[in-house]
Structure formats: structure tokens, C-alpha cells
XYZ file of C-alpha atoms in Angstrom:
571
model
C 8.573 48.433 58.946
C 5.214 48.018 60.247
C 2.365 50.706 60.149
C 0.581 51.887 62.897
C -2.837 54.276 63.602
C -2.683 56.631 66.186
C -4.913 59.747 66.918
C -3.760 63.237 67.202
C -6.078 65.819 68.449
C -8.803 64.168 67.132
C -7.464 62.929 63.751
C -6.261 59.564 62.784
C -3.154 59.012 61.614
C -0.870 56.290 60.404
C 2.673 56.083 60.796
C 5.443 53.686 60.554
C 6.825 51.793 64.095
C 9.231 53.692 65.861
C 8.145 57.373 64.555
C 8.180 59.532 67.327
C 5.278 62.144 68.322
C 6.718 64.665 67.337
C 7.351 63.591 63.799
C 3.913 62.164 63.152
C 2.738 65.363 64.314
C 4.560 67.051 61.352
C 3.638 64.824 58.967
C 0.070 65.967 59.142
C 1.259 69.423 59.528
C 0.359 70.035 63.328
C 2.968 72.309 64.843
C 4.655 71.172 68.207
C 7.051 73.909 69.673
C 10.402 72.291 70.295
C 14.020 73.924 71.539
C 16.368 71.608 71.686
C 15.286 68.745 69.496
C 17.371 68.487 65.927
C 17.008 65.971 63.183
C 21.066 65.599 63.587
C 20.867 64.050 66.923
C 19.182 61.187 69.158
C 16.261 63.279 71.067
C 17.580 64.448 74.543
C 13.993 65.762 76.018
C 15.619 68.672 77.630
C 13.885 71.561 77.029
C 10.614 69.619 77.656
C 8.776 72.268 75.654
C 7.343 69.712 73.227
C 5.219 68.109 76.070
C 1.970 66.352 74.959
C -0.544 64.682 76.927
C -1.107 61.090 75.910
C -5.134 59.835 77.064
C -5.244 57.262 79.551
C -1.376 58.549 81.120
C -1.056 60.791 84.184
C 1.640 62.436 82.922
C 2.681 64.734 80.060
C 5.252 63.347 77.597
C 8.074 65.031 75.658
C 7.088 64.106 71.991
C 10.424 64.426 70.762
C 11.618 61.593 72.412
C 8.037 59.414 72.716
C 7.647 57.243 70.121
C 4.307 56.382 69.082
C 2.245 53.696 70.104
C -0.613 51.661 68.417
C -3.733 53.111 69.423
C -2.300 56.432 71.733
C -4.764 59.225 71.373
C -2.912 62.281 71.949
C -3.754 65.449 72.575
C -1.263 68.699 71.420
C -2.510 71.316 73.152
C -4.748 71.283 75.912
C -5.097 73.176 79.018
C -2.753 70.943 80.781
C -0.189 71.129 77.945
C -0.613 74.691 77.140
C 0.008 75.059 81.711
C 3.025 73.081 81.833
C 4.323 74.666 78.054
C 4.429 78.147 79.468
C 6.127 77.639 82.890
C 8.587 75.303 81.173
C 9.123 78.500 78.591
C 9.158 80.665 81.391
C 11.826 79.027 83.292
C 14.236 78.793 80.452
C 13.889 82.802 79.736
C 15.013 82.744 83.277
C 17.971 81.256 81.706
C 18.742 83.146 78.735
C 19.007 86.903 78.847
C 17.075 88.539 76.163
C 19.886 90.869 74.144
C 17.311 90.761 71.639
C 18.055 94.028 70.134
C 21.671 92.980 68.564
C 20.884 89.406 67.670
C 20.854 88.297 64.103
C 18.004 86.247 64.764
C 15.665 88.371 66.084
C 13.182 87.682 63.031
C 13.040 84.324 63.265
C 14.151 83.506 67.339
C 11.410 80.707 67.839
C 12.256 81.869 71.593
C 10.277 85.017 71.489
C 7.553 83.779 68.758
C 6.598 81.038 71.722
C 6.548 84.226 74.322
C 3.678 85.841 72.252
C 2.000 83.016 71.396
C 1.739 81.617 75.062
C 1.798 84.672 76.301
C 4.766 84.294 78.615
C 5.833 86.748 81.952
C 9.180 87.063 81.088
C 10.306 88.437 84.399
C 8.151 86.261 86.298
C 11.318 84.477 87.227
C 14.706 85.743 88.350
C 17.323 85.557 85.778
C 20.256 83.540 86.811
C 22.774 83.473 84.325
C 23.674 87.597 84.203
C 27.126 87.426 85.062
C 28.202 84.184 82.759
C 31.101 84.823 80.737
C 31.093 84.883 76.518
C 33.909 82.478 74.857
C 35.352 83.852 72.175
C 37.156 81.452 69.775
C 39.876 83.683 67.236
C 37.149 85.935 65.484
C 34.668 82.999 64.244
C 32.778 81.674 67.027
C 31.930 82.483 70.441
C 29.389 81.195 72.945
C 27.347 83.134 75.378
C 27.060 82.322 78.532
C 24.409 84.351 79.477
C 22.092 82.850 76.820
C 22.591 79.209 77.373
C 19.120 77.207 78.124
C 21.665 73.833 78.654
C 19.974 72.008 75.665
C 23.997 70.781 75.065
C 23.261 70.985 71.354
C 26.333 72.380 70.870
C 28.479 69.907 72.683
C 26.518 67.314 70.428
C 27.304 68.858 66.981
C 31.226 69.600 68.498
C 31.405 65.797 69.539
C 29.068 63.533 67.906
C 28.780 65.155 64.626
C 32.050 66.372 64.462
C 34.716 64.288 66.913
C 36.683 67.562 67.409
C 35.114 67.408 70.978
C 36.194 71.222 72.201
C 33.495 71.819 74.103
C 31.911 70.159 77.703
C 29.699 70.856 80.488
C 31.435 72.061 83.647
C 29.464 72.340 87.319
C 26.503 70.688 87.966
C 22.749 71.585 88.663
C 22.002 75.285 88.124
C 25.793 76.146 88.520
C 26.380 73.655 84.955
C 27.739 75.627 81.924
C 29.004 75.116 78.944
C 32.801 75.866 78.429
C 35.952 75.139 76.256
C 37.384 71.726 77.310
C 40.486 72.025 80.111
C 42.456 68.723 77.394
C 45.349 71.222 76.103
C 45.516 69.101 73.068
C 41.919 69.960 71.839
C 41.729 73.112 69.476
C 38.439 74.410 67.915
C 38.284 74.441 64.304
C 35.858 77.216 64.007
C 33.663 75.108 61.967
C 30.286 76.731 63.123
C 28.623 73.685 63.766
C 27.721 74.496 67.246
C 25.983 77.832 66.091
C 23.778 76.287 63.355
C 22.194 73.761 66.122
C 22.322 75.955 68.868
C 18.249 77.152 68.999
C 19.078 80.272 71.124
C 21.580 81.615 69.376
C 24.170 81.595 72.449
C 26.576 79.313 70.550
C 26.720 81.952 67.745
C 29.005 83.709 64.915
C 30.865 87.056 65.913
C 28.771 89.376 64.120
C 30.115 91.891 61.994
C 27.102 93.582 60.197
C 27.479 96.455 62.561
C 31.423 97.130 61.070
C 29.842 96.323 57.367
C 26.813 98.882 58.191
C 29.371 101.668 59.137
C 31.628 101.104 55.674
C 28.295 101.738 53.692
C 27.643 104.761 55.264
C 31.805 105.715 54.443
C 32.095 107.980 51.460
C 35.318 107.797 51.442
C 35.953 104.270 50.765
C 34.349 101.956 47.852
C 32.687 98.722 49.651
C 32.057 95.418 47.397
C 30.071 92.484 48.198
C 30.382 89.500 47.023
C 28.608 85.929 47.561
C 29.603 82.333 48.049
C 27.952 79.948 45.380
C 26.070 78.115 48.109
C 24.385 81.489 49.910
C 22.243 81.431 46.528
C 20.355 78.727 47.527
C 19.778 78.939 51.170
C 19.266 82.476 52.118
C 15.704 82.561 50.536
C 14.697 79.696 53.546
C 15.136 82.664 55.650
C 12.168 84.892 53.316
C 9.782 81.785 53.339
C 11.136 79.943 50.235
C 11.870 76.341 49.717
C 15.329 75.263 50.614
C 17.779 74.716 47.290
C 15.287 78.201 45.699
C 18.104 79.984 43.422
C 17.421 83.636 44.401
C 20.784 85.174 43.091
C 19.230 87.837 41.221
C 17.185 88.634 44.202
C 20.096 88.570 46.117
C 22.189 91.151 44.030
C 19.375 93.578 44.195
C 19.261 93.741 47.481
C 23.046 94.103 48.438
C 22.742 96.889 46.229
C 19.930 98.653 48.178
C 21.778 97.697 51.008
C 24.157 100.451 49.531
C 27.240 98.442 48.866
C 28.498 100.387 45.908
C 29.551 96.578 43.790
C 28.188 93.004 43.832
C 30.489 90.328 42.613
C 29.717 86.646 42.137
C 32.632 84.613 43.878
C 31.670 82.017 41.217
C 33.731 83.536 39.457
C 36.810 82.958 41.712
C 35.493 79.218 42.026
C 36.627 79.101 38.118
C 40.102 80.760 39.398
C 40.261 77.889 42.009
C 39.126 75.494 39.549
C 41.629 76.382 37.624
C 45.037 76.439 39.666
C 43.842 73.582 41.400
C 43.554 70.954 38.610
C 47.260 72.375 37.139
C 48.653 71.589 40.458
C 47.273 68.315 40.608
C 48.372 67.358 37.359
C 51.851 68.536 38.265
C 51.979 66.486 41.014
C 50.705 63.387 39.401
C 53.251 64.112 36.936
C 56.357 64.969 38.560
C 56.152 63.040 41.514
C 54.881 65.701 44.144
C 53.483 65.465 47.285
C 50.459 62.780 47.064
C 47.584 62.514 47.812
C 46.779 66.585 47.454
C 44.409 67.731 49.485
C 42.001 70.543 48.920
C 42.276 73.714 51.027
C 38.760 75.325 50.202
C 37.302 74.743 53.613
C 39.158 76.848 56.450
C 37.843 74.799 59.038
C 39.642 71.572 57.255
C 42.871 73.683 57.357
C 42.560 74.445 60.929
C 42.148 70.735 61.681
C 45.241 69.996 59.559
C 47.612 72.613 61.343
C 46.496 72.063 65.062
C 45.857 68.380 64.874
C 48.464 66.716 61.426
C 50.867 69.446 60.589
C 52.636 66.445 58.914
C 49.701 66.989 56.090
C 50.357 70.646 55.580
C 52.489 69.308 52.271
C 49.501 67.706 51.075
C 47.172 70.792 51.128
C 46.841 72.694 47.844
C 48.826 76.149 47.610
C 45.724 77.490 45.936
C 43.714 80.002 47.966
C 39.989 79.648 48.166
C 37.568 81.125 45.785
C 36.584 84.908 48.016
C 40.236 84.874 48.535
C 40.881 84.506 44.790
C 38.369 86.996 44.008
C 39.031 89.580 46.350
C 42.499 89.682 45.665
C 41.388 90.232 41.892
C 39.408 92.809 43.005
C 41.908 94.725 44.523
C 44.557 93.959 42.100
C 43.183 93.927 38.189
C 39.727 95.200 38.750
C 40.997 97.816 40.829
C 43.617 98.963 37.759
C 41.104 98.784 35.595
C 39.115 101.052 37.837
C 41.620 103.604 38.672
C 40.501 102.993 42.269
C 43.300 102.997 44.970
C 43.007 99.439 46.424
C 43.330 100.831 50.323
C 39.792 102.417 49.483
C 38.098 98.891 48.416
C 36.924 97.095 51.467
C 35.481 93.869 50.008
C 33.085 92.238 52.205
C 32.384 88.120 51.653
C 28.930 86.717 52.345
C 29.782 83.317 53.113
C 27.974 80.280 54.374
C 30.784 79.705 56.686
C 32.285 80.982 60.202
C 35.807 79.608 59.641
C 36.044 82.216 56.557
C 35.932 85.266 58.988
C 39.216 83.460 60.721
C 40.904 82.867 57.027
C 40.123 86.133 55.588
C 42.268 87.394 58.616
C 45.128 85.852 58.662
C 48.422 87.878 57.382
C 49.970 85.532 55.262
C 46.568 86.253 52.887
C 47.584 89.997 52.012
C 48.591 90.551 48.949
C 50.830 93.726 48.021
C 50.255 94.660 51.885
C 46.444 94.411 51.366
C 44.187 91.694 52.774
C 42.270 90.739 49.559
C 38.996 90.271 52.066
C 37.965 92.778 54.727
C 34.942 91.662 56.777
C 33.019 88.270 56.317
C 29.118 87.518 56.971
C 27.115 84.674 56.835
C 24.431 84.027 55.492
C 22.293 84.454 58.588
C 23.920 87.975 58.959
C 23.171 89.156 55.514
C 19.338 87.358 56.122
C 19.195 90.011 59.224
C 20.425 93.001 57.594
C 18.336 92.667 54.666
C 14.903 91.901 57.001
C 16.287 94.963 59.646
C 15.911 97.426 56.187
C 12.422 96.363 55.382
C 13.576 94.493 52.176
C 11.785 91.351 50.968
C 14.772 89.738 48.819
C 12.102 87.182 48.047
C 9.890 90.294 46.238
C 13.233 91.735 44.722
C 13.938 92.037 40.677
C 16.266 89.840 39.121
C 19.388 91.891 38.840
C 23.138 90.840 37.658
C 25.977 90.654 39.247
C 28.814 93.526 38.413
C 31.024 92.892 35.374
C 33.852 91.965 34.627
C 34.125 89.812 37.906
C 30.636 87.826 37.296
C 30.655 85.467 34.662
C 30.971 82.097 35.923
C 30.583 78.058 34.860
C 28.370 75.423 36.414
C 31.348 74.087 37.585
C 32.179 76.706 39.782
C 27.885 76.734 41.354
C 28.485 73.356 42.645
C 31.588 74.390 45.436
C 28.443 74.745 47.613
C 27.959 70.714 47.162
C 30.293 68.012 49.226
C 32.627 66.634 46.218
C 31.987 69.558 44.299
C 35.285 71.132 44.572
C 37.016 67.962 43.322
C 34.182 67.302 40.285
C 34.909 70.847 38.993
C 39.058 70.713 38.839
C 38.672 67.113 37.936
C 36.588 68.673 34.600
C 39.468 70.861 34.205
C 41.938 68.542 34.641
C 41.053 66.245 32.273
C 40.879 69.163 29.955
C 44.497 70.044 30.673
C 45.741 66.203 30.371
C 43.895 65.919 26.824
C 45.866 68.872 25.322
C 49.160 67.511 26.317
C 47.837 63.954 25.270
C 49.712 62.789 22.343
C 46.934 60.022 22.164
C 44.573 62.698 22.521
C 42.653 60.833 24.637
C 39.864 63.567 24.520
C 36.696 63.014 26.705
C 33.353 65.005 26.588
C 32.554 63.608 30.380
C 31.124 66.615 32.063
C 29.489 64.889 36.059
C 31.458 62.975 37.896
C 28.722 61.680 39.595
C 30.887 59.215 41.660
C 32.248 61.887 43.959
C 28.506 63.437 44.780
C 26.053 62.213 46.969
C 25.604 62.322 51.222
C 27.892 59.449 52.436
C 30.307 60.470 55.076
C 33.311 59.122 53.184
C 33.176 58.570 49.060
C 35.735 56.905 47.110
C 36.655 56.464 43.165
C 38.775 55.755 40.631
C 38.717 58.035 37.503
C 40.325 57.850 34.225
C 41.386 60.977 32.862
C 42.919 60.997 28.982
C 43.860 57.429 30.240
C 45.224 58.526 33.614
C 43.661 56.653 36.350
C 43.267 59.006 39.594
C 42.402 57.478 42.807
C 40.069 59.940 44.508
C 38.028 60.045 47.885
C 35.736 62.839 49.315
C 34.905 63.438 53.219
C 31.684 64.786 53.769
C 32.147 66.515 57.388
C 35.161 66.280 59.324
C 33.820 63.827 61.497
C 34.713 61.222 58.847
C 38.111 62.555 58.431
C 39.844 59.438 59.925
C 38.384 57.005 57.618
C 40.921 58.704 55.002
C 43.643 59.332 57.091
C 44.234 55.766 58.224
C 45.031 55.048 54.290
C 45.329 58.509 52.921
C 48.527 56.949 50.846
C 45.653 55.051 48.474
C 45.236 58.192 46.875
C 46.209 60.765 44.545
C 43.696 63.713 45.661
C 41.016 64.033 48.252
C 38.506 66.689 48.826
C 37.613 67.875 52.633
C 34.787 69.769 53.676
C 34.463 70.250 57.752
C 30.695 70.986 57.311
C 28.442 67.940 56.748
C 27.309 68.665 53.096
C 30.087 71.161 52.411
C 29.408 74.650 52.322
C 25.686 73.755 51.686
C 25.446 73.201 55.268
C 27.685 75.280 56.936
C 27.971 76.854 59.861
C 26.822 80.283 58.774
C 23.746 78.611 57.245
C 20.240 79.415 57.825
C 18.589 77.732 60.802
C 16.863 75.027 60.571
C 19.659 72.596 58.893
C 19.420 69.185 58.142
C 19.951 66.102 55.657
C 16.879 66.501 54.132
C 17.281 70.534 53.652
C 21.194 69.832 53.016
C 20.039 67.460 49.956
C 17.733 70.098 48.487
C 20.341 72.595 48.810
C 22.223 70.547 47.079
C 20.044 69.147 44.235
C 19.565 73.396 43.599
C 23.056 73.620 42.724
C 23.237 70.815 40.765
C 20.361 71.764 39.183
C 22.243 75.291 38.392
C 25.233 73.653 37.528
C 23.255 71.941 34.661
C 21.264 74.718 33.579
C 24.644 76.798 32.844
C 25.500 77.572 29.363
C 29.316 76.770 29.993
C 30.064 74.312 32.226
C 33.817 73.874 32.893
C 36.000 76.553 34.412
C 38.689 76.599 31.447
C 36.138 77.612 29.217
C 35.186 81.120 31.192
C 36.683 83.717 28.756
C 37.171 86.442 31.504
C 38.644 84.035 34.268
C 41.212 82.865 31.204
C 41.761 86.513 30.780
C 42.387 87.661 34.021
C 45.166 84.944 34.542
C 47.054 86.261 31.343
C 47.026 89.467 33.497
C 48.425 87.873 36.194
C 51.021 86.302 34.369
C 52.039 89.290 32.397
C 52.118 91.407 35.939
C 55.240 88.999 36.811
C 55.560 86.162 39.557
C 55.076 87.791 42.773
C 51.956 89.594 42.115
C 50.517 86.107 39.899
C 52.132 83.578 43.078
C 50.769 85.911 45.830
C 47.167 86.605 44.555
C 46.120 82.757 43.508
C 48.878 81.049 45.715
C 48.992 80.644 49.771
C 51.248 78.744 52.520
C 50.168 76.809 55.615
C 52.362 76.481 58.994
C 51.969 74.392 62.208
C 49.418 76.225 64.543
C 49.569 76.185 68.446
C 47.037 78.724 69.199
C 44.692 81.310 67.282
């Protein structure tokens, strides 16, 4: 593509054809305030808060959506632009009501940084969206009304980046809103997609810190965190570090000046997952089961399968998800080995995901009449209630996680990653084929680099101990039907809802996108390598703690690692 020179406020600059404004204006680090633009979708110039004034034009253009023009001397922030910047801020406070004091992203709400920078009347306009309603989707997800600047990045992330198309815009002009859709046949899937692009936070989790905040402060019951492999290299974004920055150290100190009384790693159930997974694929394979088997790690993924192809619920995996796994360990062998009562453990999840608050819920979880999860936060939650108690995490020591529920493989740091669910059972499942190989057909293969990587849909054909597995990876549900139109061609597929997997889910930090998914990413992988074991059959205490299991008898083994999935009509 052909390069161009341009001028912006003052200095030259060249760019490629077809760059917008807006992004040659970051590329020589000059800050223009946007809202509703997003690296995820075409520009939609609705917030018109990126206005620039473009010498030799009468009127201001939105540099989101302007591209850049051989020649165009623009101008970022003049008088004119600074004029028209503030009333167009103004008018969209008018539109959101400030409930600034509960709202996990008070720290970094770009919302009331532009106030104080420009200087904004807040009340200088009448607010006109007081008495909208808040839709609440099971106990994931839930957009406010009353917050809603109609930048319809929601509806964008629900549609176009996700095809589940839930959402729509009733009314029109100033009575427009955003609502559930009226088609009966539509179901969200909780995926949090909407609240990771939303820039207002209207389209938001449900926030539980406040529940979390009043178990600390419980002396009569023993609270336990523990953190999704993919939080460990995204929450630091939020405390000024570069996206894919391991900070779990960091992290574990400051859940524990948080006051939870326990930090667990939930790598450590990713090895438990690892673990039953692979032996039920290789059962399958073997005895003729239920093909292809799908993975059941992402909730949102299950949600899709039992409102929209109940017909696949024999294809998902029985295994539960890694914080299920774990907490259910916690309150069943760590808890024995404790002498704690397990109805005083209240384990709460940090996850990178909103669909987890919905599956850590649901009945059929409990085990021994105990959900093995209490509460769930995301990362943006835990980012808030670490910055609302004056804690740097990026200042913190390096601490460790709690034994005996924190050693963990690289295998199990790279569930964060799309494909990295299916690369860690396929290491173990190889492993399990070559002992029962009377070939022994051994292999020291470690990365399956086939199943990694960004494309929407990713297909291969392994050979384990001379077994040739067809396998294919989606990477966001929106590419779900490029599998299901010949999901027969395969033996196992992995699913994540979330473009990038967990490493860009819905409970991420905010700003997400491909190029801050793939350095999320190349963290993990970059963890995954550094680890001194790297395959979930060789972690000693995981081994040990499914002897445990086994020796406890069936129903206590079947009902802490094992689940069941059902048609779903409603939440």
C-alpha cells in the first residue's frame, strides 16, 4: 500500500493509504479522546468526540472515521475543536447518569478523565435518561439504561462479533434504547462481550465485590481466592503495565492484603481438567463414544449449546471446568486436610469471564450439597477493589500461591490462550495412549503449535502413539458454524465464546483488542515455556489428589471432577 505525508499539529507524518486520523494520530503518540470507536469494529462516528479540524474545510471531522488524505494539515486541538469537544461531552453526560460511586471503573472511566480535562458543566444539561430501566441477564450481565450514550457498541460485539444477535435498538430519536431483542428464539449467552466494548460501562458485569468485601470482614467463615490462568497476564494493564506482563506474584500479595484468608492458583485445577479430559477422549476414540467431543471449559459455549443445539449436549465433555475442579477440591480434600467444615469455606473465583458467575451457580455444580464456587469476579472487579484499598499490585512483592493447591504445569498457563485447552489434554493424551501402546509409540512432542494462533476457525490432524486425531479449534463463537456444518470430520474440537479465549474475555480489562489479545497471549505462552514441568500428568500433587478421589469412592470422585448438561429454555 502506498505511503502518504500528512501534517498533524504541526508535525509531518507519513502513513500508509487508507489510515484513518485517528490512527496516524497514535502512531506518533498524539492523544485524540474517543467513546465509541473500537479496533473490533468499522468506525461508526457517533460519539463525535474525536472531532478534528482539517485546514482548508469548514467543518470539523470525526477522525475515527476520516481517513487521511495526501497533504491534509490537521489540527487536534484548537479552539474550535476543544468548543465543539466539550458540548459534544456535555451532551452525552446528559445521557448517562453518573453512579460513579459504585462503578468498577471509576479509576479508569475515560468519561470523567475528559470532564476534568475539558472542564465540563455536568449539569449544564438536563439529564434524560433517569427513569430507563437496567436488563438483567441470569446473574452475568446486565445493561443500564440509564447510562447508555447510544454508541451501539454493544449491539456490534452481540451481532457482528458474535452472531448471537440478543440485543437491538428500540424507539427512535431521543426515545431510542437499547433492549433485549422481542425474536423468542434468541437467548443471551452471557458471554460479556457487550461489557468489554461498552466505553461507559452501562453494558456491564453484575458486580459482586460488595458480597466478596462483606465475607472478608466475616470471622466466622474462611474465604479463598483463587485466579484464572489468564487474569495473570491482563490485570497489570489496569496498574500501567504492558499487556501479556505476568504479575502472579503481585497478584497473590495483594488478595492477601485484601484479607482473603487463602490464595489458590486454579492452574492447578487446569492440570485436573487436563487430566479427565484427555482420559475421556481417549475413551471415546476407543470405544466408540460420542464423536467429535467437545470441550466444556467456556460457560458461554455451553449456554450456546443448550439454548441453541441441545442435540450437541452428548458431545460436550462431562469434565467440569478448572475453578469448578478446584473449588470442589477445596472444599472436599483440602478442607479434610484442614479440619475446616466445608459450609465455612466460601471460595471466591477471579475470572476473566462473566459467563463463570452464571456456571458457578447452577445446582447441578454442588457437590455433597455444597456449591464448590461461591461468588465470581472479573478481572476488572478485582482491578477496582485492589485500586479502592490504595494497593499498587504493580509495586507488590512476589509472593506464592497457598500449598498444596498451587503447583501447576505450563500446560495448564496456556487455558487463557484459544486452542489451549485442547494443546494441554492433547499432551496428556498422548501420554496416556503411549503407556497402553504395545508399540510404544512414545513421543517427546510437547507444542502443538497447529491448534494456536488468531484465526477464527483452526483445523488439524495429529498423530498420537500412531493415532491420528482430527481436531479443529473456534476462536469466538461467532465462527461456531464453520464447525457445525461438518462437525462429523472430527474427533474433538475446542470452543471458546470469547475471541482469543479467556485471554479476551468478557471480564477483561478495557481496552481489548487483537493486538492486546496476541500479547496476552504470547505471555502465556511464554509462561507455558518457562515452566519446569510442562504436562499436566506429570504434577505430583494433582496425581495425588485424584488417588484421593478415587480412594473416597465413586460419588464423591464422579461428582467433584464430573458434570451433566440439559436442554435450557430460560435462565
Amino acid at each position: 500500500m502506498a505511503s502518504i505525508k500528512i501534517k498533524i499539529n504541526g508535525s509531518e507524518v507519513t502513513c500508509e493509504e487508507g489510515t484513518t486520523i485517528l490512527q496516524a494520530a497514535k502512531s506518533i503518540g498524539v492523544d485524540i479522546p474517543a467513546l465509541c470507536q473500537h479496533d473490533d469494529f468499522p468506525p461508526k462516528a457517533n460519539c463525535r468526540v474525536c472531532v478534528v479540524e482539517i485546514l482548508g474545510r469548514k467543518c470539523l471531522q470525526t477522525s475515527c472515521s476520516t481517513k487521511a488524505e495526501e497533504g491534509m494539515d490537521i489540527i487536534t486541538d484548537s479552539a474550535k475543536v476543544q468548543k465543539a469537544r466539550a458540548m459534544n461531552l456535555e451532551l452525552i453526560f446528559a445521557e448517562h447518569i453518573e453512579k460513579c460511586g459504585l462503578c468498577i471503573w471509576r479509576f479508569q472511566c475515560k468519561l470523567l478523565k475528559f470532564a476534568s480535562k475539558y472542564k465540563l458543566k455536568l449539569t449544564r444539561f438536563e439529564d434524560r435518561k433517569g427513569k430507563r430501566k437496567t436488563y438483567k441477564f441470569a446473574n452475568a450481565v446486565e445493561i443500564d439504561g440509564t447510562q447508555c450514550i447510544d454508541c451501539r457498541n454493544c449491539i456490534e460485539a452481540c451481532s457482528v462479533l458474535q452472531n448471537i444477535n440478543y440485543l437491538e435498538m428500540s424507539g427512535k430519536g431521543t426515545n431510542q434504547e437499547i433492549v433485549p431483542t422481542s425474536d423468542k428464539t434468541k437467548h443471551c449467552i452471557l458471554c460479556g462481550q457487550c461489557a468489554l466494548h461498552c466505553p461507559v460501562s452501562s453494558a456491564q458485569e453484575q458486580a459482586h465485590y460488595g458480597e466478596v468485601e462483606k465475607l472478608i470482614k466475616d470471622e466466622n467463615v474462611i474465604v479463598v481466592a483463587q485466579f484464572a490462568p489468564s487474569v495473570r497476564v491482563s490485570i497489570g494493564e489496569d496498574f500501567g503495565l504492558a499487556p501479556g506482563t505476568n504479575v502472579t506474584g503481585q497478584m497473590v500479595a495483594s488478595l492477601r492484603k485484601l484479607g482473603f484468608d487463602y490464595v489458590f492458583d486454579v492452574n492447578f485445577g487446569a492440570d485436573v481438567t487436563t487430566m479427565v479430559e484427555a482420559a475421556e477422549l481417549i475413551d471415546r476414540i476407543k470405544n466408540k463414544g460420542v464423536l467429535p467431543m467437545a470441550t466444556s471449559c467456556c460457560p458461554a459455549w455451553v449456554n450456546y449449546v443448550e439454548f441453541y443445539r441441545p442435540d450437541l449436549i452428548p458431545n460436550l465433555t462431562t469434565s467440569r471446568s478448572p475453578h469448578i475442579h478446584s473449588g470442589g477440591i477445596i472444599k472436599t480434600y483440602w478442607a479434610q486436610a484442614k479440619g475446616i467444615d466445608p459450609k465455612k469455606i466460601k471460595v471466591i473465583s477471579i475470572m476473566p469471564c462473566t459467563a463463570k458467575k452464571y456456571e458457578a451457580s447452577r445446582k447441578e455444580m454442588k457437590v455433597a450439597g455444597n456449591l464448590p464456587v461461591d461468588l465470581v469476579l472479573t478481572t476488572r472487579e478485582l482491578s477496582f477493589m485492589i485500586k479502592k484499598n490504595y494497593i499498587d499490585l504493580a509495586k507488590m512483592p512476589i509472593e506464592k500461591a497457598d500449598d498444596p493447591i498451587s503447583e501447576y504445569s505450563g500446560a495448564a498457563a496456556i487455558y487463557g490462550a484459544s486452542g489451549g485447552v485442547m494443546e494441554s489434554a492433547l499432551r496428556t493424551a498422548q501420554y496416556m495412549l503411549c503407556q497402553s501402546s504395545e508399540n510404544n509409540l512414545c513421543d517427546a512432542r510437547i507444542d502443538f503449535k497447529e491448534v494456536r494462533g488468531v484465526e477464527g476457525l483452526k483445523e488439524a490432524t495429529v498423530n498420537l502413539a500412531g493415532l491420528d486425531v482430527k481436531v479443529a479449534v473456534v476462536n469466538g463463537i461467532g465462527n461456531i458454524e464453520k464447525v457445525l456444518d461438518k462437525i462429523d470430520d472430527y474427533h474433538y474440537i475446542e470452543v471458546m465464546s470469547c475471541p482469543g479465549g479467556c485471554i479476551g474475555g468478557g471480564g477483561q480489562p478495557i481496552p481489548t483488542n487483537w493486538e492486546i489479545r496476541k500479547k496476552r497471549a504470547e505471555g502465556l505462552y511464554g509462561h507455558d515455556k518457562n515452566c519446569t514441568i510442562r504436562k499436566a500428568h506429570e504434577n505430583k500433587g494433582v496425581i495425588g489428589t485424584l488417588d484421593w478421589l478415587k480412594e473416597k469412592g465413586h460419588k464423591l470422585e464422579h461428582g467433584v471432577l464430573h458434570t451433566k448438561n440439559k436442554q435450557k429454555f430460560k435462565y
